């Protein structure tokens, strides 16, 4: 289909759309509508301060692991472990993570900027983290084929890269350190371009 | 590290710099557009962002590109919706750059304009017979099954032949192959356009050829997509074992690319697995390597209709690994088919007043800053004009690529604001959103707000629930219009 035709369809569309509406509204009515459009926004949910603080993921759990952990009985094993995220600027953020929770969830609960485009459904590579100690990396189960498929597409992949959504807190991981890759640098410097979707 | 500290300082200084709003318009509401908006909102507390799109529905290729059987990939829409609902962000659909409003007008209205409208056309092969009936671009076919309003009349002929040829072996090629070969009962519970589902249910296509100019070590797909197509129920995979032989140059390539190595391994494994499906509904997928299309063959009984593709065999030449080029050998071979889908790349289309590099198919830019001269060498900037996504770097990459691409463009904007590159327009109060809405009103253009989209969205979900689908897309202009006018 030629582009001029697309453009014509668009223009026609614009006219048609408006024609339907124009019979029923006056100019004043239209202006009113535009104002309302702003009022409809759920301000309370997205204040600008909250926006600037953390990733734009609402603070609800995608997984139920959090709640099941709360009811875990007290025993010899710790209920939370210590996790340190090292962000793109090298700043460290030490948090306590309940056993059973993924690092993606943990990051979002603590306003740590870790992307999670597919919300932990193993369909993207945006929660890529780098385990800073090989010893900890070796304590994890090997990545599945599906996780490896996504890691293929991660920026700045290393030997100890994992997806944050697949690293689940367990007692042996107490003290783990995770680096969030500086993606921009990789993108700009080595010009890495993943294969087309 | 220094650069990052500098960046932090930069952003901080801006958030307190001025209470005057920085008016920003993002053109295009796909991943590149939404990630740009998200990064701008975060980086500049005084920014007010309007995202415009020519369609009445947002999300670009997440809606009309991502395959219907990949619902997880579309979850990112949740994140984009939160951006659209942010108090300093607005979405205006049904606004076409170039016809509703010109680029020059947009630049008058806003301090910063970021073009992120992608690539809505196709590369062409430029060989005889390309215009025969039955030869489509994969983009059109994808838009058709994904309910894009511009391709609902495509009406591909799936009933007159049992064979389709797909040119290209990237992920789009694999997507369309999968849609053609996957049992329709499995597609019926996705958000596939019902028009396409009905046609696929009656399809007689049983054999699909995926043809590439180079070899299995150079296949452009990803392991995930390949694994998926190889796992289709009742599907026989055909790969010539001779094609899997690696030259030293190939081996070098595989060594340096994890993804290509894994793709090659999957192909080798598939070639060695002989499954003899004998079911009634048996289907075949043939991976054909080292063939380049020479011309399309016209049917003798159906004038004007394609009946096959004439291929020239190729060998790879080139000294450095990763730069091997397929060159013709002078030997030819035909594959008969009733339909051809060209999956050889998308192409961006320029608008009036936009510098454009026709050879590369992108807007000439320096890290997202639009350069005045399409020919190399020029460093003169188009003040306040930026690009992101496919228009900036060409039609490759996954959704996440746009995240990093947007980060780069927004960083360039921040740097320019800091350095005073935008000095001539910044002190001016720009009309921004108010001016845009007035202009569109004067031109009788009915904008579609995000609230309007939410009406369309809930109607689609309601219709979908009646058919056990996550949504039934409103896929014609009329249907869409009706939904948001109500």
XYZ file of C-alpha atoms in Angstrom:
683
model
C 0.000 0.000 0.000
C 1.483 3.346 -0.964
C 2.080 5.959 1.618
C 0.141 8.671 -0.074
C -2.788 6.361 0.154
C -2.206 5.854 3.850
C -2.111 9.576 4.276
C -5.354 9.972 2.381
C -7.018 7.352 4.500
C -5.804 9.233 7.558
C -7.173 12.525 6.319
C -10.452 10.953 5.376
C -10.582 9.337 8.758
C -10.026 12.626 10.469
C -12.854 14.203 8.565
C -15.224 11.334 9.085
C -14.480 11.123 12.756
C -15.085 14.761 13.234
C -18.240 14.830 11.162
C -19.835 12.393 13.532
C -19.025 14.557 16.476
C -19.424 18.024 15.060
C -23.173 17.833 14.837
C -23.482 17.356 18.531
C -20.973 19.719 20.021
C -20.424 23.399 20.054
C -17.008 24.936 20.439
C -17.631 25.515 24.103
C -18.582 21.921 24.522
C -15.349 20.848 22.994
C -13.244 23.002 25.235
C -15.089 21.592 28.206
C -14.287 18.112 27.047
C -10.616 18.875 26.769
C -10.536 20.175 30.328
C -12.265 17.116 31.588
C -9.638 15.043 29.984
C -7.147 16.435 32.465
C -9.438 16.039 35.408
C -9.964 12.409 34.652
C -6.369 11.633 35.479
C -5.903 9.612 38.647
C -3.587 12.125 40.269
C -3.590 10.455 43.601
C -2.116 7.357 42.127
C 0.739 8.956 40.288
C 2.061 11.964 42.049
C 5.148 13.323 40.408
C 7.351 12.629 43.410
C 6.541 8.975 43.395
C 7.171 8.892 39.705
C 10.646 10.251 40.092
C 11.617 7.954 42.891
C 11.290 4.587 41.436
C 10.437 2.350 38.566
C 6.965 2.717 37.259
C 5.734 -0.515 38.578
C 2.845 -0.408 40.949
C 3.648 -1.805 44.298
C 1.583 -4.873 44.175
C 2.939 -8.351 43.897
C 2.746 -10.136 40.619
C 3.580 -13.323 42.387
C 2.121 -14.821 45.468
C 5.462 -15.797 46.942
C 5.475 -12.815 49.259
C 2.345 -13.769 51.102
C 3.182 -17.421 51.442
C 6.476 -16.448 52.983
C 4.820 -14.353 55.649
C 3.213 -17.401 57.065
C 6.384 -19.439 57.126
C 7.025 -20.839 60.548
C 9.990 -19.649 62.560
C 12.893 -21.999 62.248
C 16.602 -22.139 61.941
C 16.645 -20.668 58.465
C 16.431 -16.897 58.117
C 13.212 -15.480 56.708
C 14.986 -12.692 54.908
C 18.362 -12.376 53.271
C 20.573 -9.403 52.661
C 20.830 -8.290 49.041
C 22.881 -5.437 47.646
C 21.962 -3.823 44.342
C 24.653 -1.755 42.697
C 23.036 0.672 40.300
C 24.275 2.149 37.044
C 26.045 4.971 38.828
C 27.822 2.595 41.179
C 25.632 3.482 44.152
C 24.898 0.628 46.512
C 21.524 -0.195 47.926
C 21.323 -2.816 50.636
C 17.921 -4.354 51.245
C 16.355 -7.247 53.104
C 14.530 -9.681 50.865
C 12.101 -12.323 52.110
C 13.019 -15.864 51.149
C 10.996 -16.902 48.113
C 10.800 -13.447 46.548
C 12.374 -12.736 43.161
C 15.009 -10.056 42.800
C 12.753 -8.216 40.360
C 9.970 -7.977 42.905
C 12.425 -7.118 45.652
C 13.865 -4.268 43.592
C 10.432 -2.842 42.925
C 9.370 -3.116 46.553
C 12.376 -1.028 47.432
C 12.155 1.585 44.678
C 15.277 0.298 42.999
C 15.267 1.071 39.317
C 15.211 -2.278 37.614
C 13.065 -2.481 34.517
C 10.536 -5.289 34.290
C 8.727 -4.857 30.991
C 7.084 -8.287 30.989
C 6.514 -8.307 34.758
C 8.452 -11.497 35.329
C 6.863 -13.658 32.644
C 10.160 -14.528 30.968
C 9.380 -12.644 27.778
C 11.964 -9.872 27.913
C 15.484 -9.206 29.128
C 14.964 -5.876 30.857
C 15.514 -7.168 34.424
C 19.019 -8.345 33.557
C 21.322 -8.339 36.604
C 24.961 -9.311 36.936
C 25.983 -11.392 39.944
C 29.133 -9.776 41.225
C 30.544 -12.927 42.841
C 30.936 -16.164 40.911
C 30.431 -18.126 44.143
C 26.907 -16.823 44.393
C 26.311 -17.424 40.715
C 27.250 -21.063 41.221
C 24.703 -21.397 44.026
C 21.894 -20.834 41.525
C 20.266 -23.462 39.395
C 21.409 -23.246 35.774
C 19.244 -20.978 33.659
C 16.543 -22.754 31.673
C 16.530 -22.657 27.870
C 13.813 -20.036 28.073
C 15.877 -17.805 30.343
C 18.910 -18.289 28.112
C 16.821 -17.280 25.107
C 16.125 -13.978 26.833
C 19.686 -13.553 28.100
C 20.772 -13.812 24.451
C 19.159 -10.407 24.012
C 20.372 -8.740 27.192
C 22.645 -5.740 26.908
C 26.131 -6.133 28.291
C 25.784 -9.856 28.917
C 28.442 -11.357 31.187
C 29.374 -14.853 32.364
C 27.415 -14.263 35.564
C 24.344 -12.594 34.079
C 20.847 -13.673 35.101
C 17.344 -12.321 34.824
C 16.251 -10.701 38.074
C 12.847 -12.363 37.856
C 14.464 -15.795 37.875
C 16.745 -15.271 40.874
C 14.670 -16.233 43.902
C 15.840 -15.380 47.413
C 17.001 -18.402 49.388
C 19.133 -18.612 52.549
C 22.335 -19.572 50.692
C 22.132 -16.313 48.773
C 22.422 -14.157 51.900
C 24.894 -11.371 51.113
C 24.461 -11.547 47.329
C 25.525 -8.520 45.300
C 23.777 -7.676 42.033
C 24.898 -5.076 39.524
C 22.350 -3.402 37.287
C 24.130 -3.035 33.942
C 24.726 0.427 32.587
C 22.821 -0.168 29.416
C 23.269 3.201 27.821
C 27.000 2.849 27.824
C 26.844 -0.525 26.131
C 24.386 0.723 23.622
C 26.406 3.744 22.701
C 29.856 2.246 22.752
C 29.775 -1.170 21.236
C 26.722 -0.526 19.111
C 25.288 -3.876 20.048
C 22.086 -4.454 18.131
C 20.023 -7.476 19.022
C 18.324 -9.395 16.272
C 14.965 -8.132 15.098
C 11.937 -9.177 17.014
C 31.904 6.890 36.095
C 32.529 10.591 35.669
C 29.989 10.796 32.914
C 27.327 9.279 35.115
C 28.016 11.651 37.945
C 27.849 14.459 35.469
C 24.574 13.111 34.251
C 23.128 12.955 37.746
C 24.177 16.535 38.355
C 22.702 17.523 35.050
C 19.323 16.057 35.792
C 19.248 17.508 39.275
C 20.041 20.966 38.046
C 17.207 20.732 35.581
C 14.573 19.601 37.939
C 15.073 22.810 39.881
C 15.936 25.052 36.980
C 12.674 26.531 36.024
C 9.050 26.363 36.820
C 8.176 27.167 33.238
C 6.984 23.999 31.594
C 9.161 22.396 28.979
C 6.712 21.491 26.216
C 7.558 18.221 24.562
C 5.772 16.390 21.768
C 6.510 12.768 20.996
C 5.273 11.531 17.622
C 4.384 7.858 17.699
C 3.050 5.798 20.597
C 4.985 2.563 20.151
C 7.775 1.415 22.454
C 10.190 4.130 21.280
C 7.593 6.852 21.912
C 6.483 5.618 25.301
C 9.986 4.929 26.584
C 10.994 8.430 25.463
C 8.024 9.904 27.324
C 8.825 7.886 30.424
C 12.470 8.923 30.460
C 11.604 12.575 29.798
C 9.078 12.667 32.637
C 11.681 11.263 34.991
C 14.556 13.441 33.831
C 12.665 16.727 33.665
C 10.206 17.526 36.389
C 9.065 20.603 34.478
C 8.317 18.763 31.270
C 4.831 18.353 29.875
C 4.605 15.616 27.300
C 2.089 15.007 24.549
C 2.241 11.766 22.611
C 0.481 11.857 19.259
C -0.302 8.919 16.989
C -2.000 8.656 13.620
C -4.078 5.696 14.809
C -6.904 6.083 17.323
C -5.248 3.335 19.379
C -1.892 3.515 21.161
C 1.127 1.177 21.525
C 2.258 0.861 17.899
C 3.872 -2.462 17.140
C 3.142 -3.867 20.593
C -0.436 -3.959 19.371
C 0.025 -4.496 15.648
C 3.441 -6.149 15.409
C 3.849 -8.555 18.316
C 2.297 -11.899 17.366
C -1.103 -12.753 18.883
C 0.337 -15.898 20.476
C 2.907 -13.834 22.387
C 0.712 -12.266 25.068
C 3.590 -12.053 27.593
C 5.469 -9.726 25.267
C 2.499 -7.346 25.346
C 2.502 -7.008 29.144
C 4.686 -3.930 28.694
C 1.430 -2.155 27.768
C 0.739 -1.926 31.518
C 3.867 0.136 31.968
C 3.065 2.333 28.954
C -0.477 2.901 30.217
C 0.896 4.202 33.508
C 3.050 6.638 31.535
C 0.029 7.799 29.517
C -1.923 8.408 32.721
C 0.825 10.413 34.343
C -0.362 13.900 35.221
C 2.211 15.543 32.955
C 1.564 13.272 29.995
C -1.230 13.076 27.428
C -2.025 10.817 24.513
C -3.747 12.176 21.411
C -4.624 9.558 18.848
C -5.969 10.123 15.359
C -3.453 12.908 14.752
C -1.299 12.373 11.674
C 2.008 14.156 11.319
C 2.128 15.498 7.785
C -1.604 15.775 7.233
C -3.316 16.749 10.501
C -0.369 18.911 11.421
C 2.934 19.668 9.752
C 6.330 19.147 11.307
C 6.993 22.888 11.107
C 3.787 23.612 13.019
C 4.627 21.052 15.658
C 8.051 22.595 16.160
C 6.427 25.999 16.563
C 4.157 24.662 19.291
C 6.731 22.751 21.331
C 10.218 23.315 22.702
C 11.177 19.750 21.913
C 9.775 17.374 19.276
C 10.839 13.729 19.339
C 9.942 11.705 16.265
C 9.388 8.064 17.120
C 6.985 7.031 14.399
C 8.951 3.997 13.293
C 8.899 2.378 9.887
C 5.541 1.991 8.209
C 6.680 0.852 4.801
C 8.724 -1.979 3.354
C 12.021 -2.490 1.647
C 11.509 -3.804 -1.828
C 13.534 -6.376 -3.738
C 13.342 -4.563 -7.049
C 13.050 -7.763 -9.068
C 10.547 -8.668 -11.817
C 7.131 -9.844 -10.722
C 7.175 -8.160 -7.332
C 3.737 -6.671 -8.020
C 2.041 -9.949 -8.906
C -1.036 -10.878 -6.902
C -0.170 -13.120 -4.013
C 3.117 -11.337 -3.284
C 2.776 -9.402 -0.037
C 5.112 -7.818 2.435
C 5.229 -9.632 5.744
C 4.356 -6.318 7.387
C 1.011 -6.213 5.613
C 0.314 -9.812 6.533
C 1.216 -9.133 10.179
C -0.954 -6.002 10.245
C -3.758 -8.075 8.750
C -3.747 -10.810 11.400
C -3.106 -8.271 14.148
C -6.136 -6.168 13.262
C -4.370 -3.024 12.016
C -7.058 -0.909 10.336
C -4.891 -0.223 7.267
C -4.589 -3.871 6.226
C -8.010 -5.354 6.847
C -8.672 -5.530 3.111
C -5.502 -7.457 2.351
C -7.478 -10.644 1.868
C -4.523 -12.974 1.242
C -5.393 -15.967 -0.890
C -4.797 -18.965 1.353
C -7.062 -21.370 -0.496
C -5.661 -21.812 -3.974
C -2.389 -23.444 -3.115
C -0.855 -25.601 -0.433
C 2.490 -23.800 -0.484
C 3.754 -20.427 0.722
C 7.261 -19.003 0.357
C 8.580 -16.597 2.948
C 11.618 -14.563 1.933
C 13.807 -13.857 4.937
C 14.633 -15.752 8.100
C 14.337 -13.148 10.813
C 11.825 -13.159 13.636
C 9.092 -11.560 11.543
C 9.526 -14.361 8.997
C 9.279 -16.930 11.777
C 6.193 -15.194 13.170
C 4.302 -15.362 9.884
C 5.432 -18.956 9.305
C 4.127 -19.889 12.735
C 0.794 -18.183 12.136
C 0.427 -20.048 8.822
C 1.362 -23.432 10.289
C 0.100 -23.419 13.840
C -3.170 -25.282 14.466
C -5.931 -22.664 14.360
C -7.473 -24.094 17.510
C -4.410 -22.732 19.299
C -4.754 -19.332 17.648
C -8.464 -19.111 18.393
C -7.848 -18.175 22.031
C -5.427 -15.344 21.211
C -6.256 -11.752 20.289
C -5.800 -12.521 16.578
C -8.167 -10.556 14.315
C -11.293 -12.658 13.787
C -11.198 -11.944 10.060
C -7.727 -13.472 9.865
C -8.632 -16.398 12.072
C -11.570 -17.278 9.812
C -9.316 -17.168 6.740
C -6.641 -19.270 8.431
C -9.222 -21.842 9.470
C -10.002 -22.362 5.802
C -6.386 -22.152 4.689
C -5.021 -24.904 2.471
C -1.395 -23.928 3.119
C 0.426 -27.006 4.408
C 3.945 -26.352 3.246
C 5.993 -23.250 4.059
C 9.468 -22.443 2.745
C 11.610 -20.041 4.779
C 14.284 -18.871 2.375
C 17.482 -17.036 3.253
C 20.319 -15.731 1.133
C 22.929 -16.864 3.604
C 23.433 -19.945 5.765
C 22.253 -21.251 9.121
C 25.199 -19.574 10.850
C 23.864 -16.201 9.685
C 20.128 -16.699 10.317
C 18.703 -13.468 11.694
C 16.151 -14.963 14.092
C 16.407 -15.418 17.848
C 16.475 -18.735 19.681
C 13.124 -18.156 21.366
C 11.236 -17.719 18.112
C 13.046 -20.587 16.451
C 12.413 -22.953 19.354
C 8.755 -22.042 19.148
C 8.309 -22.720 15.435
C 10.274 -25.967 15.693
C 7.923 -27.110 18.423
C 4.677 -26.704 16.487
C 2.397 -29.692 16.822
C 2.311 -32.032 13.810
C 4.990 -30.151 11.910
C 7.819 -31.776 9.968
C 10.983 -29.711 9.768
C 13.167 -30.001 6.683
C 16.733 -28.757 6.656
C 19.348 -29.955 4.185
C 22.235 -31.416 6.118
C 24.688 -30.167 3.527
C 23.606 -26.602 4.385
C 24.717 -27.093 7.964
C 28.394 -27.544 7.055
C 30.412 -24.701 8.497
C 33.306 -22.918 6.863
C 36.126 -21.590 9.059
C 34.640 -18.109 8.658
C 31.269 -19.416 9.873
C 32.929 -21.013 12.887
C 34.545 -17.681 13.733
C 31.159 -15.976 13.504
C 29.519 -18.488 15.794
C 32.318 -18.171 18.311
C 31.773 -14.451 18.590
C 27.993 -14.508 18.811
C 26.220 -16.373 21.552
C 22.852 -15.888 19.925
C 23.888 -17.145 16.488
C 25.616 -20.097 18.057
C 22.435 -21.078 19.893
C 20.316 -20.577 16.778
C 22.696 -22.745 14.763
C 22.608 -25.467 17.421
C 18.806 -25.480 17.371
C 18.781 -25.802 13.584
C 21.306 -28.662 13.636
C 19.307 -30.454 16.262
C 16.112 -30.029 14.247
C 17.836 -31.306 11.095
C 18.856 -34.487 12.870
C 15.471 -35.185 14.375
C 13.501 -37.200 11.887
C 9.910 -37.097 12.893
C 7.501 -38.858 10.635
C 4.184 -37.265 11.315
C 1.547 -39.092 9.409
C -1.515 -37.345 10.726
C -4.185 -36.031 8.425
C -3.263 -32.478 9.147
C 0.454 -32.889 8.620
C 2.380 -29.752 7.801
C 5.898 -29.063 6.582
C 8.356 -26.280 7.220
C 11.404 -26.130 4.950
C 14.409 -24.019 5.875
C 16.101 -23.161 2.599
C 19.526 -21.551 2.770
C 21.859 -19.998 0.190
C 19.131 -18.840 -2.227
C 18.402 -15.321 -3.408
C 15.210 -14.444 -5.262
C 15.806 -13.598 -8.909
C 12.242 -13.045 -10.068
C 8.677 -14.043 -9.322
C 6.938 -16.426 -11.701
C 3.517 -15.643 -13.091
C 0.855 -18.318 -13.162
C -0.147 -19.575 -16.601
C -3.734 -20.314 -15.673
C -4.306 -17.352 -13.356
C -3.030 -14.244 -15.103
C -1.397 -11.691 -12.871
C -1.015 -14.163 -10.044
C 2.231 -15.505 -8.608
C 2.954 -19.204 -9.099
C 6.487 -19.483 -7.784
C 9.837 -17.894 -7.135
C 12.922 -18.250 -9.318
C 15.974 -18.441 -7.040
C 19.662 -18.158 -7.698
C 21.904 -20.306 -5.546
C 24.489 -18.371 -3.566
C 27.797 -18.848 -1.852
C 29.250 -16.667 0.855
C 32.150 -14.408 0.077
C 34.038 -11.998 2.247
C 37.172 -11.972 4.246
C 36.116 -10.959 7.706
C 33.659 -13.066 9.695
C 30.337 -11.357 10.218
C 30.701 -9.580 6.899
C 30.194 -12.503 4.565
C 28.014 -11.566 1.618
C 25.867 -13.914 -0.447
C 26.801 -13.829 -4.111
C 25.050 -15.589 -6.963
C 26.554 -18.701 -8.526
C 24.664 -18.641 -11.802
C 22.741 -21.778 -10.871
C 18.993 -21.417 -10.561
C 16.108 -23.256 -8.986
C 12.337 -22.648 -8.742
C 10.001 -23.134 -5.840
C 6.325 -23.330 -6.793
C 3.908 -21.586 -4.484
C 0.627 -19.676 -4.372
C 1.708 -16.980 -1.969
C 4.919 -15.100 -1.194
C 5.555 -13.052 1.932
C 8.546 -10.756 1.739
C 10.108 -10.405 5.156
C 13.203 -8.494 4.160
C 12.872 -5.429 6.337
C 10.710 -2.454 7.150
C 11.393 1.033 5.829
C 10.816 4.421 7.410
C 9.032 7.168 5.529
C 10.091 10.816 5.875
C 7.687 13.725 6.320
C 7.982 17.206 4.821
C 10.787 19.219 6.327
C 12.608 16.249 7.840
C 16.180 15.466 6.780
C 16.295 11.864 5.635
C 19.001 9.462 4.580
C 17.287 7.449 1.863
C 20.142 5.026 1.557
C 20.090 3.993 5.202
C 16.367 4.637 5.595
C 16.873 6.654 8.766
C 16.905 10.277 9.875
C 20.526 11.456 10.069
C 21.223 11.971 13.744
C 23.866 12.261 16.390
C 22.700 10.206 19.373
C 19.127 11.203 18.607
C 19.767 14.835 17.623
C 18.487 15.403 14.105
C 21.224 16.646 11.799
C 20.328 19.226 9.185
C 22.082 17.565 6.288
C 21.255 14.056 5.199
C 24.699 13.680 3.693
C 27.436 12.820 6.116
C 29.832 15.363 7.498
C 27.304 17.928 8.587
C 27.081 18.614 12.270
C 24.477 21.357 12.039
C 21.547 20.478 14.243
C 17.842 20.883 13.688
C 17.206 22.746 16.904
C 14.731 21.058 19.213
C 14.175 18.100 16.905
C 15.096 14.567 17.955
C 14.484 10.983 16.871
C 14.146 7.687 18.647
C 13.500 4.052 17.705
C 13.440 2.698 14.169
C 13.443 6.139 12.588
C 16.740 6.773 14.382
C 18.595 3.479 14.044
C 16.759 1.426 11.436
C 14.153 -1.324 11.780
C 15.957 -3.790 14.043
C 15.925 -4.819 17.653
C 13.468 -5.928 20.267
C 11.135 -3.834 22.413
C 13.832 -3.365 25.041
C 16.216 -1.912 22.459
C 13.962 1.132 22.475
C 14.474 1.545 26.187
C 18.177 2.128 25.674
C 17.550 4.079 22.510
C 15.168 6.404 24.400
C 17.663 6.775 27.223
C 20.237 7.955 24.720
C 17.908 10.432 23.016
C 16.676 11.843 26.340
C 20.272 12.158 27.517
C 21.033 14.171 24.369
C 18.040 16.440 25.058
C 19.221 16.973 28.632
C 22.716 17.756 27.460
C 21.431 20.254 24.898
C 19.281 21.966 27.508
C 22.302 22.195 29.788
C 24.616 23.510 27.076
C 22.118 26.072 25.897
C 21.676 24.537 22.468
C 17.960 25.191 22.759
C 18.591 28.707 24.013
C 16.666 30.511 21.311
C 13.364 28.812 22.017
C 13.647 27.932 25.678
C 12.908 31.366 27.143
C 9.775 31.567 25.029
C 6.501 30.344 26.360
C 5.420 27.727 23.865
C 1.709 26.995 23.464
C 2.269 23.227 23.691
C -0.829 21.156 24.367
C -3.269 24.048 24.334
C -2.001 25.218 20.973
C -2.097 21.729 19.523
C -5.684 21.148 20.601
C -6.803 24.493 19.249
C -5.154 23.869 15.903
C -6.664 20.407 15.602
C -10.052 21.732 16.600
C -9.828 24.390 13.904
C -9.101 21.648 11.401
C -12.044 19.525 12.453
C -9.820 16.736 13.663
C -11.367 14.687 16.428
C -8.579 13.634 18.765
C -8.757 10.352 20.633
C -7.668 10.744 24.239
C -6.311 8.001 26.449
C -9.717 7.954 28.111
C -11.286 7.306 24.712
C -8.788 4.499 24.170
C -9.816 2.988 27.493
C -13.369 2.856 26.175
C -12.151 1.052 23.063
C -10.038 -1.204 25.260
C -12.912 -2.263 27.479
C -15.171 -2.823 24.487
C -12.495 -5.044 22.921
C -12.127 -7.029 26.120
C -15.881 -7.418 26.401
C -16.150 -8.688 22.825
C -13.188 -10.988 23.419
C -14.701 -12.526 26.524
C -17.691 -13.620 24.458
C -15.355 -15.724 22.309
C -12.914 -16.890 24.932
C -10.265 -14.492 23.645
C -8.338 -11.938 25.716
C -9.703 -9.273 23.376
C -11.418 -8.943 20.036
C -9.645 -6.082 18.329
C -11.759 -3.447 16.666
C -9.891 -3.525 13.435
C -11.641 -1.287 10.952
C -11.693 2.478 11.074
C -15.487 2.374 11.304
C -15.534 0.021 14.284
C -12.919 2.072 16.092
C -14.719 5.301 15.397
C -17.977 3.915 16.695
C -16.381 2.698 19.915
C -14.881 5.983 21.035
C -17.681 8.192 19.810
C -20.207 6.419 21.944
